[in-house]
Amino acid sequence: MTHSTDPYNLDAVEQFSDTSDLSDERKTYSNRQITADRRRESQRWWIKLLVQPMLILVAAGMAIASLGIAQRSGWISTGGSGGGATMVAESAVDYICPMMCTPPQKEPGRCPVCAMELVPATTSGGGDPMAVHIDPASRRIANIQTASVRSVPTSRIIKSIGKLTYDEGTMRTIAAWVPGRLEKMYADYNGVVVKEGDHLALVYSPELYTGQVELLLAIKTQNASKTLGNNRSFLTDGSMYKSARQRLIESGMTNEQIQEVEESGEANSRIHLCAPTGGTVINKMAVEGEYVKEGQPIYQLADLSTIWLKMELYPEDAAVIRYAQQVDISVQSLPGRLFSGRVAFIDPKVNEATRTVGVRVVMENPNGLLKIGDYANASITTGGAAEYIADAKFYDVGLAGKWISPRYPQIIRNQPGECPISGLKLVPAEEYGYVASPLETDNVLTVPRNAVLMAGRNSVIYVETEPGRFEIRKITLGHLTGEEIVVLDGISEGEKVATSGNFLIDSQMQLAGNPSLIDPTRAIPKTDDLMTPEIMLALEELSEEDQKLAKEQIFCPVTEMPLGSMGVPLKVTANDQNVLICCEGCRERVQNEPDKYLAKIEQLKKKSRNKEAEVFEMDLPSFEGMELVQPEMNLPPMGEMSMTPQTEKIEPARKVETEEEAVQKAIAKLSPADQKLARQQEICPVATMELGSMGVPIKVDVKGQPVFICCEACRKSLLETPDKYLGKLPAKVVK
């Protein structure tokens, strides 16, 4: 082994240095490699996070676009025949207003009320005007549930809150019989209980003193005349004594007080004021030491052993209660205590401010437990089905076979007699509808409360007459009984009614233009309200043959409006058959599609005779020699009118506006800007009739040009051939 002579071993140091530099380079390279790997891993993570969802979204968008293209091309349909069937069947398309302002129209256009564009809708039920058909799948989706109509015995409890007041029949006012001074008042505060004959006050009265002196003089004179044997009748017959005694009685002295004066032989200027009846002082109207005049009130008494409960009931509740009916009463101040009273009075009028009926109940007040002014809860139980039967009978245990007072129902006796309060003869309880033995309970029809749809005066229910067929019924409601409600007519026992999902059913009926909650007779015109005086006058202008035709046809087949509502009907020929239309705008459509509108006439006739829609068959009188009758007025025929004072008074009521006045009145209903345009246009370009002659003109936007037409029937022709009719407009209105 050789050893280096270099004491510092520079070669070794250099070698070590080279090795150290190589290690640093390796470390640097390794760090760079790790950083690059991390960067690649981060890039892969972001690709997974963003690119994959984007690919899914793109794929979904392409799938949706493909479905849309397939539907437009007719390769697939929007509805299915399986479980995805909709509630409305695919059938003839109607056009409806999105705001449901008007019934569905057969042609596109704008709503004549709100001017919104009509949108297509499908009718339901395969032409069934009174029902909607729902398949099982749609029924499950809509969560439609049904319940059976039940016939059950029921009673009704009318609850109300009243206020306890004094029995006005027991109230007494004690006034001063003669002028004087109240020297002492024994009943010196309100609430004092007194008995009959108790001293209320000590009164000083010179007038009473004078009367006593006259009485004593009359006694002395009468005795002296008898002793001297004077035969003068006015001294010996006691007339002076009787007259003086009667004056004292009428001045308020009692027989005991007068007898005391006669026995003592001395007149007393201070007399006690005694209570004429027992009761409680409810109002002390004078104070000790006060001078009072004749007739001035001093005390007011009331007997609190009986009190009144005054309450207010709605007219429909007051109509089913009767005199002497029992009322159960409770007060919050005496929990657990139940009191009883009887109806003493039912106000014959309705309070115009509160629209309620006042009812008064008389009740016993044992030991004065009930306090005047306190509020009380009242419950009146009535017979369920008996409420809706005229002259119905009721059974009351307390009145069975009894006799009652006609004014005070608390006076009840087992035998006939007289009322101790009024002196009137007692009457049998049967006269007020109370029977002596229990009655068999009559049943009423009830349905769950949520089965009934109510809006305003309309109440409807949907009955499942067949599986999946829900028919609308207009019903008359009775009272509520817990969670159910009484139905008086419109349904039968055992029928199934929709209790859940019925609003969805009603919406389908409404969209189809069928009767619905908003208007149960919407799709079927009411012919009994059509014959207004204006329509009758318009129909009188027709010939006798055309009048018969109008009576049979009733409606215009195009607009479905009553004949005569737009003036004198016009006659056209369709398939060699005479047809009446409402205006000139309907002529072209009837002539172009005669089969359609002839069938429409038959359909309208059938609807007008539909008893299920509660529309009576129209029975129009003969138009020949027809008399227009105003309410409570009998007018002679038009040809026989004479200028008598009565005729002059009636003529303004049946005066018909001139054509010019009617036109101006119709145009005046437009906005000021539309009035100006309508007056410039003057004529409907389709019907060539004066604007306003058929009612308020209708504004239609045609290629940016506002055009007024006389009626809705002209809209289709105007929109189909706009250039033709725009050319007929005056130059001053064309933009």
XYZ file of C-alpha atoms in Angstrom:
735
model
C 0.000 0.000 0.000
C 1.326 3.346 -0.941
C 0.585 6.443 1.020
C 0.366 9.893 -0.323
C 2.949 12.328 0.806
C 0.416 15.187 0.551
C -0.301 16.082 4.134
C -3.731 17.498 3.143
C -4.764 14.587 0.840
C -6.018 16.876 -1.874
C -6.946 14.027 -4.184
C -9.246 12.578 -1.612
C -10.827 15.909 -1.054
C -11.340 16.375 -4.797
C -12.828 12.925 -5.094
C -15.175 13.584 -2.220
C -16.192 16.852 -3.774
C -17.067 15.172 -7.059
C -19.162 12.608 -5.238
C -20.983 15.339 -3.344
C -21.798 17.236 -6.529
C -23.182 14.084 -8.107
C -25.464 13.499 -5.124
C -26.845 17.047 -5.335
C -27.601 16.590 -9.014
C -29.430 13.356 -8.298
C -31.496 15.033 -5.586
C -32.395 17.894 -7.886
C -33.425 15.503 -10.626
C -35.512 13.461 -8.184
C -37.341 16.569 -6.946
C -38.109 17.608 -10.488
C -39.427 14.155 -11.269
C -41.733 14.236 -8.223
C -43.049 17.681 -9.167
C -43.792 16.541 -12.710
C -45.599 13.447 -11.439
C -47.734 15.542 -9.127
C -48.570 17.928 -11.954
C -49.693 15.062 -14.195
C -51.761 13.564 -11.376
C -53.422 16.939 -10.790
C -54.233 17.253 -14.473
C -55.814 13.805 -14.522
C -57.929 14.724 -11.447
C -59.253 17.905 -13.078
C -60.041 15.988 -16.256
C -62.085 13.494 -14.238
C -63.841 16.321 -12.384
C -64.844 18.453 -15.387
C -64.688 16.524 -18.596
C -66.787 13.533 -17.568
C -69.818 15.614 -16.358
C -69.535 17.696 -19.509
C -69.693 14.567 -21.595
C -72.784 13.426 -19.667
C -74.486 16.810 -20.197
C -73.670 16.778 -23.887
C -75.043 13.266 -24.210
C -78.231 14.227 -22.371
C -78.671 17.292 -24.550
C -78.237 15.232 -27.687
C -80.786 12.715 -26.389
C -83.341 15.451 -25.656
C -82.723 17.028 -29.058
C -83.185 13.645 -30.707
C -86.497 13.133 -28.892
C -87.677 16.565 -29.999
C -86.739 15.888 -33.597
C -88.470 12.512 -33.424
C -91.648 14.059 -32.017
C -91.706 16.777 -34.670
C -91.145 14.212 -37.363
C -94.011 12.134 -36.027
C -91.838 9.109 -35.259
C -93.090 9.119 -31.649
C -96.142 10.716 -29.975
C -96.385 12.769 -26.810
C -98.963 10.485 -25.216
C -98.924 6.783 -24.576
C -101.476 4.091 -24.370
C -100.083 2.491 -21.259
C -99.561 3.625 -17.706
C -98.481 7.075 -18.805
C -101.906 8.007 -20.183
C -103.025 11.496 -19.366
C -106.271 12.576 -17.757
C -107.565 14.107 -20.958
C -108.165 12.019 -24.029
C -106.822 13.076 -27.394
C -109.824 14.342 -29.259
C -111.028 17.395 -31.107
C -108.960 20.477 -30.319
C -110.657 23.539 -28.826
C -109.076 26.933 -28.280
C -109.255 28.349 -24.797
C -108.276 31.587 -23.109
C -105.363 31.098 -20.662
C -107.306 33.216 -18.142
C -110.521 31.228 -18.746
C -112.476 34.413 -19.503
C -114.745 32.821 -22.103
C -115.920 29.310 -23.050
C -113.655 27.341 -25.435
C -113.778 28.463 -29.053
C -113.661 26.263 -32.116
C -111.363 28.640 -33.999
C -108.014 30.256 -33.095
C -107.755 33.954 -32.348
C -107.724 36.252 -29.362
C -109.913 36.317 -26.278
C -112.593 39.023 -26.707
C -112.345 39.865 -22.982
C -108.622 40.046 -22.154
C -107.240 39.962 -25.749
C -104.825 37.114 -24.920
C -104.010 34.643 -27.657
C -106.208 31.548 -27.496
C -104.252 28.335 -26.961
C -105.225 24.830 -28.097
C -106.657 22.438 -25.537
C -108.132 18.984 -25.754
C -111.569 18.056 -24.541
C -112.094 15.170 -22.184
C -114.419 12.291 -21.784
C -114.986 11.485 -25.429
C -117.690 14.137 -25.793
C -119.272 13.528 -22.377
C -120.453 17.027 -21.350
C -121.146 16.183 -17.700
C -118.154 14.038 -16.725
C -114.447 13.420 -17.100
C -112.875 9.994 -17.689
C -109.681 9.073 -15.818
C -107.669 5.915 -16.399
C -106.242 3.960 -13.434
C -102.656 5.158 -13.959
C -103.666 8.812 -13.979
C -105.893 8.192 -10.993
C -102.946 6.942 -8.965
C -100.798 9.886 -10.003
C -103.520 12.395 -9.091
C -104.172 10.560 -5.799
C -107.920 10.493 -6.433
C -109.799 8.863 -3.574
C -113.509 8.259 -3.074
C -115.953 7.734 -0.219
C -119.532 6.488 -0.096
C -122.552 8.672 0.593
C -123.978 7.699 3.978
C -127.501 7.936 5.359
C -127.175 8.477 9.092
C -129.224 9.932 11.933
C -127.726 13.200 13.002
C -128.350 16.165 15.250
C -127.060 19.663 15.047
C -125.649 21.720 17.895
C -125.827 25.482 17.488
C -123.250 27.223 19.636
C -123.172 30.892 20.479
C -121.951 33.372 23.074
C -124.352 35.697 24.862
C -124.460 38.220 27.668
C -126.391 37.896 30.909
C -128.800 40.792 31.532
C -131.701 41.683 33.815
C -135.109 40.168 33.266
C -136.877 43.297 32.103
C -140.214 41.828 33.148
C -139.178 41.998 36.823
C -137.695 45.503 36.779
C -139.529 48.186 38.839
C -138.949 51.918 39.215
C -139.848 53.546 42.566
C -140.606 57.237 42.122
C -141.747 60.049 44.436
C -145.523 60.048 44.833
C -145.578 63.614 46.112
C -143.010 66.416 46.347
C -140.815 66.273 49.430
C -137.370 65.871 50.952
C -135.491 62.590 51.464
C -134.502 62.871 55.114
C -133.212 59.340 55.466
C -132.327 56.653 52.875
C -132.180 53.141 54.237
C -131.251 51.473 50.896
C -128.250 53.710 50.379
C -126.214 51.754 47.772
C -126.718 49.661 44.647
C -127.042 45.930 45.221
C -129.136 46.083 48.395
C -131.611 43.206 48.506
C -135.040 44.280 49.775
C -138.308 42.495 50.427
C -141.805 43.673 49.742
C -142.824 46.292 52.361
C -139.260 47.104 53.515
C -138.545 50.763 54.297
C -136.453 52.356 51.589
C -136.429 56.030 52.673
C -137.967 58.516 55.094
C -139.743 61.316 53.212
C -140.777 64.711 54.573
C -143.844 65.933 52.657
C -146.183 68.813 53.615
C -148.649 67.533 51.049
C -148.923 64.191 52.801
C -149.310 65.985 56.121
C -152.211 68.013 54.723
C -153.861 64.879 53.406
C -153.612 63.218 56.811
C -155.169 66.250 58.493
C -158.074 66.111 56.017
C -158.537 62.444 56.792
C -158.663 63.079 60.554
C -161.124 65.971 60.076
C -163.348 63.748 57.957
C -163.359 61.142 60.721
C -164.190 63.734 63.412
C -166.945 65.281 61.306
C -168.486 61.891 60.601
C -168.434 60.946 64.294
C -169.828 64.329 65.402
C -172.676 64.117 62.888
C -173.682 60.737 64.186
C -173.605 61.978 67.799
C -175.716 65.111 67.080
C -178.119 63.150 64.935
C -177.480 65.248 61.862
C -179.201 63.620 58.946
C -177.172 65.318 56.212
C -176.117 62.514 53.943
C -172.724 63.925 52.923
C -171.724 63.980 56.597
C -173.057 60.615 57.654
C -172.517 58.384 54.612
C -168.685 58.499 54.948
C -168.063 59.960 51.488
C -165.701 62.624 52.879
C -163.768 59.959 54.753
C -163.522 57.693 51.686
C -162.365 60.574 49.508
C -159.657 61.650 51.968
C -158.439 58.080 52.429
C -158.262 57.470 48.670
C -156.156 60.609 48.156
C -153.624 59.334 50.686
C -153.434 55.944 48.980
C -152.822 57.623 45.633
C -150.109 59.716 47.293
C -148.163 56.575 48.125
C -149.213 55.718 51.661
C -149.936 52.088 52.433
C -153.065 50.814 54.180
C -150.993 50.069 57.281
C -149.673 53.640 57.395
C -153.166 55.111 57.001
C -154.524 52.809 59.687
C -151.717 53.913 61.999
C -152.681 57.592 61.487
C -156.354 56.813 62.169
C -155.495 54.960 65.373
C -153.095 57.598 66.695
C -155.293 60.519 65.628
C -152.220 62.548 64.772
C -150.900 63.610 61.355
C -147.249 62.910 60.595
C -145.271 65.000 58.104
C -142.615 62.284 57.707
C -143.642 59.037 56.049
C -141.613 55.944 55.178
C -141.289 55.046 51.480
C -141.873 51.270 51.273
C -140.822 48.745 48.610
C -143.844 47.652 46.560
C -142.066 44.412 45.592
C -138.993 42.454 46.501
C -135.781 42.587 44.519
C -132.324 44.079 44.296
C -131.573 47.797 44.042
C -129.798 48.108 40.712
C -129.855 51.895 40.455
C -130.088 54.482 43.264
C -130.996 57.739 41.550
C -131.229 60.137 44.524
C -129.216 60.963 47.639
C -130.119 61.662 51.221
C -131.332 65.207 51.823
C -132.341 65.782 48.210
C -135.659 67.447 47.382
C -137.629 65.426 44.871
C -140.526 66.337 42.656
C -143.643 64.333 42.006
C -142.786 61.441 39.674
C -139.013 61.780 40.086
C -137.319 58.296 40.096
C -135.574 57.368 43.342
C -134.808 53.628 43.035
C -134.793 50.969 40.361
C -135.326 47.360 41.467
C -134.950 44.042 39.650
C -135.688 40.465 40.663
C -132.491 38.486 40.005
C -134.036 35.080 40.632
C -134.616 34.936 36.856
C -132.345 36.586 34.293
C -132.006 36.819 30.528
C -129.310 35.615 28.182
C -129.178 37.712 25.036
C -127.298 36.350 22.049
C -127.044 36.857 18.283
C -127.490 34.001 15.798
C -127.055 33.837 12.066
C -130.390 33.779 10.223
C -129.890 30.178 9.094
C -129.401 29.122 12.722
C -132.248 31.220 14.103
C -134.596 29.702 11.517
C -134.371 26.205 13.044
C -134.978 27.066 16.701
C -138.382 27.695 18.267
C -140.110 29.137 21.296
C -139.493 27.285 24.588
C -136.627 25.242 23.154
C -134.115 24.171 25.780
C -130.711 25.867 25.889
C -127.696 24.538 27.800
C -125.629 27.342 29.326
C -122.209 27.491 30.965
C -120.079 30.364 32.236
C -116.336 30.556 32.605
C -116.577 31.811 36.174
C -118.306 28.567 37.258
C -116.453 25.746 35.508
C -118.224 22.416 35.569
C -121.632 23.954 36.324
C -124.307 23.610 33.663
C -127.408 25.803 33.685
C -130.573 25.449 31.666
C -132.893 27.969 30.072
C -135.550 28.219 27.399
C -135.942 30.386 24.326
C -138.353 33.183 25.200
C -138.105 35.398 22.131
C -136.749 35.271 18.577
C -136.435 38.649 16.890
C -138.633 38.758 13.771
C -136.135 40.963 11.902
C -132.472 40.747 10.927
C -130.092 43.364 12.257
C -129.038 45.333 9.178
C -125.640 46.203 10.645
C -124.569 42.735 11.850
C -126.861 40.562 9.681
C -127.791 38.510 12.751
C -131.016 37.696 14.597
C -131.441 38.461 18.286
C -132.497 35.563 20.515
C -133.468 35.890 24.187
C -133.274 33.026 26.676
C -134.879 33.141 30.128
C -133.187 31.114 32.858
C -133.261 30.562 36.602
C -130.514 32.119 38.712
C -130.254 29.936 41.838
C -128.868 31.845 44.845
C -127.694 34.633 42.556
C -124.729 32.590 41.248
C -124.897 34.143 37.783
C -123.730 37.727 37.547
C -125.279 40.347 35.334
C -122.958 41.386 32.513
C -121.064 38.100 32.452
C -120.633 36.220 29.175
C -122.045 32.736 28.763
C -121.682 29.892 26.267
C -124.957 28.596 24.889
C -125.632 25.308 23.083
C -128.903 24.489 21.342
C -129.467 20.956 20.071
C -131.791 20.616 17.096
C -133.095 17.586 15.230
C -130.940 16.885 12.155
C -133.396 15.917 9.413
C -136.321 17.711 11.071
C -134.705 21.074 10.326
C -135.539 20.696 6.649
C -139.151 19.536 7.073
C -141.977 22.061 7.203
C -143.980 21.922 10.463
C -141.578 19.360 11.899
C -142.250 17.987 15.387
C -139.753 17.773 18.239
C -139.561 15.769 21.416
C -138.522 17.531 24.629
C -138.621 15.588 27.883
C -139.377 18.712 29.895
C -142.369 19.665 27.696
C -143.858 16.270 26.930
C -147.568 16.510 27.729
C -147.120 19.805 29.574
C -148.791 23.223 29.474
C -146.700 26.370 29.081
C -147.232 30.105 29.217
C -147.333 31.796 25.787
C -145.047 34.602 27.062
C -142.981 33.095 29.858
C -141.567 29.694 28.809
C -140.257 29.019 32.327
C -143.866 28.656 33.499
C -144.564 24.956 32.867
C -147.497 23.106 34.444
C -148.930 19.606 34.286
C -152.501 20.885 34.027
C -154.187 23.800 32.224
C -154.547 27.051 34.109
C -153.434 30.659 34.107
C -149.952 32.116 33.974
C -149.176 33.628 37.400
C -147.175 36.438 35.786
C -149.209 37.524 32.768
C -152.602 36.093 33.662
C -152.872 34.479 30.221
C -154.188 30.963 29.863
C -151.605 28.210 29.564
C -151.464 26.425 26.219
C -150.491 22.824 25.374
C -146.852 22.379 24.352
C -148.106 20.586 21.211
C -149.120 23.958 19.790
C -145.436 24.840 19.551
C -144.482 21.546 17.873
C -143.489 19.492 20.925
C -144.828 15.946 20.992
C -145.588 13.830 24.048
C -143.588 10.733 22.991
C -140.184 10.215 21.338
C -140.063 10.266 17.545
C -138.295 7.941 15.171
C -135.086 9.616 14.018
C -135.007 10.524 10.327
C -131.744 9.936 8.482
C -129.943 12.471 6.311
C -127.338 12.026 3.594
C -123.823 13.046 4.529
C -120.499 13.190 2.686
C -116.984 14.100 3.873
C -116.448 17.839 4.014
C -113.522 17.737 1.567
C -115.701 16.084 -1.091
C -117.634 19.329 -1.638
C -116.244 22.129 -3.801
C -117.737 25.529 -3.050
C -117.326 28.880 -4.790
C -119.795 31.666 -4.120
C -123.304 30.242 -4.406
C -122.183 27.153 -6.286
C -121.621 23.823 -4.549
C -120.651 20.826 -6.653
C -119.498 17.297 -6.059
C -117.991 14.683 -8.362
C -119.679 11.280 -8.332
C -117.977 8.182 -9.728
C -120.893 6.706 -11.655
C -118.674 4.156 -13.439
C -115.071 3.115 -12.841
C -113.012 6.108 -13.929
C -116.016 8.310 -14.872
C -116.532 11.264 -12.544
C -119.760 13.155 -13.104
C -120.385 16.657 -11.811
C -123.439 17.187 -9.593
C -124.776 20.487 -8.366
C -125.943 19.963 -4.792
C -127.763 21.757 -1.997
C -125.933 21.724 1.317
C -127.245 21.464 4.836
C -125.359 21.870 8.086
C -121.959 20.611 9.179
C -121.746 17.589 11.483
C -118.149 17.268 12.575
C -116.036 16.235 9.587
C -119.081 15.620 7.375
C -121.696 17.844 5.792
C -125.365 17.203 5.090
C -126.443 17.123 1.432
C -130.132 17.795 0.825
C -130.336 16.871 -2.855
C -128.201 15.985 -5.859
C -126.869 12.604 -4.707
C -128.151 9.233 -3.515
C -127.158 6.893 -0.726
C -124.309 4.548 -1.580
C -122.882 6.614 -4.456
C -119.135 7.161 -4.439
C -117.859 10.736 -4.397
C -114.339 12.043 -4.926
C -112.766 13.239 -1.672
C -109.195 13.794 -2.886
C -108.037 15.079 -6.249
C -111.433 16.607 -7.000
C -109.845 19.972 -7.795
C -107.831 18.279 -10.541
C -111.011 16.717 -11.886
C -112.720 20.112 -11.851
C -109.820 21.732 -13.713
C -110.166 19.181 -16.511
C -113.893 19.888 -16.729
C -113.183 23.609 -16.899
C -110.539 23.277 -19.615
C -112.922 21.145 -21.645
C -115.602 23.827 -21.480
C -117.908 21.559 -19.504
C -119.814 22.525 -16.361
C -117.416 23.113 -13.476
C -117.203 24.717 -10.062
C -116.902 28.239 -11.475
C -120.114 27.813 -13.470
C -121.985 24.491 -13.200
C -124.121 25.440 -16.221
C -121.324 27.011 -18.249
C -121.357 24.731 -21.287
C -125.138 24.564 -21.514
C -126.937 27.866 -22.082
C -129.887 28.680 -19.847
C -132.724 29.157 -22.241
C -135.183 30.327 -19.609
C -133.256 33.589 -19.209
C -132.858 34.374 -22.928
C -136.052 36.193 -23.763
C -135.121 39.736 -22.899
C -137.309 42.569 -24.208
C -134.618 43.479 -26.774
C -134.515 39.929 -28.171
C -138.301 39.724 -28.281
C -138.521 42.984 -30.224
C -135.871 41.779 -32.681
C -137.715 38.490 -33.267
C -140.985 40.346 -33.839
C -139.441 41.762 -37.020
C -139.317 38.272 -38.546
C -142.093 36.708 -40.549
C -144.377 34.195 -38.895
C -142.531 31.313 -40.554
C -139.128 32.619 -39.448
C -140.431 33.168 -35.928
C -141.267 29.470 -35.721
C -137.788 28.660 -37.025
C -136.220 30.931 -34.381
C -138.254 29.218 -31.667
C -136.890 25.833 -32.749
C -133.286 26.895 -33.407
C -132.830 29.359 -30.486
C -129.075 29.889 -31.053
C -126.803 31.022 -33.881
C -124.727 27.955 -34.859
C -121.558 30.040 -35.414
C -121.354 32.298 -32.360
C -123.679 30.174 -30.147
C -125.395 33.398 -29.115
C -129.198 33.697 -28.766
C -130.942 34.700 -31.955
C -131.979 38.335 -31.691
C -129.199 39.339 -29.302
C -127.378 41.147 -32.154
C -130.409 42.540 -33.890
C -132.849 40.981 -36.342
C -131.591 37.472 -37.284
C -130.589 36.801 -40.893
C -131.679 33.761 -42.900
C -129.281 31.715 -45.034
C -129.623 28.417 -46.893
C -127.374 25.472 -46.055
C -127.912 22.177 -47.889
C -131.389 23.333 -48.932
C -132.252 23.993 -45.301
C -133.057 27.417 -43.855
C -130.799 28.531 -41.017
C -130.970 31.719 -38.959
C -127.720 33.458 -38.004
C -127.072 36.352 -35.671
C -125.198 38.659 -38.066
C -123.785 39.026 -41.559
C -120.334 37.904 -40.422
C -121.621 34.350 -39.932
C -123.065 33.917 -43.433
C -119.874 32.905 -45.247
C -118.900 30.321 -42.643
C -122.314 28.631 -42.709
C -122.314 28.475 -46.496
C -118.744 27.121 -46.667
C -119.285 24.408 -44.025
C -123.029 23.641 -44.027
C -122.773 20.103 -42.595
C -120.724 21.285 -39.648
C -123.144 23.998 -38.609
C -126.293 21.972 -39.250
C -124.893 19.388 -36.839
C -124.057 22.213 -34.460
C -127.703 23.311 -34.439
C -128.822 19.824 -33.423
C -126.161 19.711 -30.733
C -127.292 23.040 -29.245
C -130.900 21.903 -29.254
C -129.917 18.749 -27.372
C -127.957 20.704 -24.791
C -130.838 23.086 -24.175
C -133.056 20.120 -23.314
C -130.540 18.477 -21.002
C -132.313 18.035 -17.681
C -129.168 16.874 -15.960
C -127.824 20.406 -16.340
C -130.959 21.680 -14.571
C -132.062 23.649 -17.593
C -135.735 23.704 -18.350
C -136.952 23.164 -21.887
C -137.764 26.476 -23.465
C -141.426 27.175 -24.100
C -141.511 30.356 -26.125
C -144.876 32.031 -26.688
C -146.063 32.926 -30.118
C -144.427 36.094 -31.370
C -147.636 37.176 -33.061
C -149.418 39.735 -30.925
C -146.857 39.254 -28.157
C -147.115 41.544 -25.156
C -144.015 42.832 -23.398
C -144.717 42.620 -19.685
C -142.633 44.600 -17.217
C -142.540 43.460 -13.561
C -145.859 44.201 -11.862
C -147.133 45.941 -15.025
C -149.578 44.630 -17.598
C -149.043 46.384 -20.903
C -151.449 46.127 -23.833
C -150.171 44.960 -27.223
C -148.055 47.473 -29.090
C -150.719 48.094 -31.663
C -153.340 48.886 -29.030
C -151.306 51.306 -26.930
C -153.239 54.483 -26.223
C -151.909 57.740 -24.847
C -153.542 57.382 -21.454
C -151.687 58.624 -18.357
C -150.833 55.023 -17.490
C -149.438 54.354 -20.989
C -147.350 57.517 -20.894
C -145.892 56.374 -17.578
C -145.056 52.863 -18.840
C -143.701 53.734 -22.295
C -140.267 54.932 -21.085
C -139.684 51.548 -19.409
C -140.059 49.708 -22.734
C -138.541 52.374 -24.929
C -135.899 50.903 -27.235
C -132.813 52.906 -28.139
C -132.526 54.131 -31.687
C -129.875 52.508 -33.845
C -127.683 55.581 -33.735
C -127.908 55.812 -29.950
C -127.018 52.132 -29.610
C -124.004 52.551 -31.906
C -122.689 55.540 -29.975
C -123.260 53.803 -26.668
C -121.303 50.725 -27.822
C -118.363 52.785 -29.161
C -118.282 54.838 -25.954
C -117.250 51.687 -24.070
C -113.892 51.670 -25.898
C -110.825 53.536 -24.724
C -110.511 57.158 -25.987
C -107.827 56.161 -28.525
C -109.895 53.216 -29.811
C -112.992 55.393 -30.015
C -111.150 57.721 -32.386
C -109.969 54.820 -34.598
C -113.420 53.172 -34.624
C -115.135 56.399 -35.663
C -112.600 56.882 -38.450
C -113.068 53.298 -39.712
C -116.903 53.437 -39.412
C -117.607 50.082 -41.167
C -116.635 46.485 -40.372
C -114.587 45.334 -43.412
C -115.928 41.769 -43.188
C -119.662 42.167 -42.532
C -119.816 45.687 -44.060
C -121.954 46.767 -41.115
C -121.591 49.897 -39.017
C -119.253 49.447 -36.065
C -121.233 49.360 -32.832
C -124.421 48.060 -34.428
C -123.727 44.590 -32.993
C -122.303 45.641 -29.651
C -118.864 46.840 -28.617
C -116.474 46.613 -31.619
C -113.651 44.079 -31.338
C -110.087 45.194 -32.034
C -107.859 42.815 -34.038
C -104.170 43.293 -34.891
C -103.641 42.438 -38.587
C -100.053 42.796 -39.800
C -99.456 45.592 -37.316
C -102.625 47.394 -38.413
C -105.406 47.743 -35.801
C -108.722 46.740 -37.365
C -112.148 46.839 -35.723
C -114.750 44.200 -36.526
C -118.412 44.147 -35.568
C -118.473 40.728 -33.908
C -116.368 37.696 -33.089
C -117.714 35.798 -36.094
C -115.731 38.093 -38.444
C -112.354 37.313 -36.883
C -111.606 34.123 -38.812
C -112.363 35.615 -42.217
C -110.256 38.675 -41.418
C -107.235 36.617 -40.336
C -107.479 34.166 -43.261
C -107.519 36.837 -45.984
C -106.093 39.957 -44.340
C -105.041 41.710 -47.568
C -108.568 41.490 -48.928
C -110.090 43.259 -45.952
C -107.245 45.694 -45.306
C -107.910 47.011 -48.796
C -111.460 47.894 -47.733
C -110.301 50.162 -44.910
C -110.471 53.929 -45.379
C -107.134 55.458 -46.335
C -107.118 57.704 -43.260
C -106.876 54.728 -40.871
C -104.264 52.699 -42.766
C -100.752 53.052 -41.388
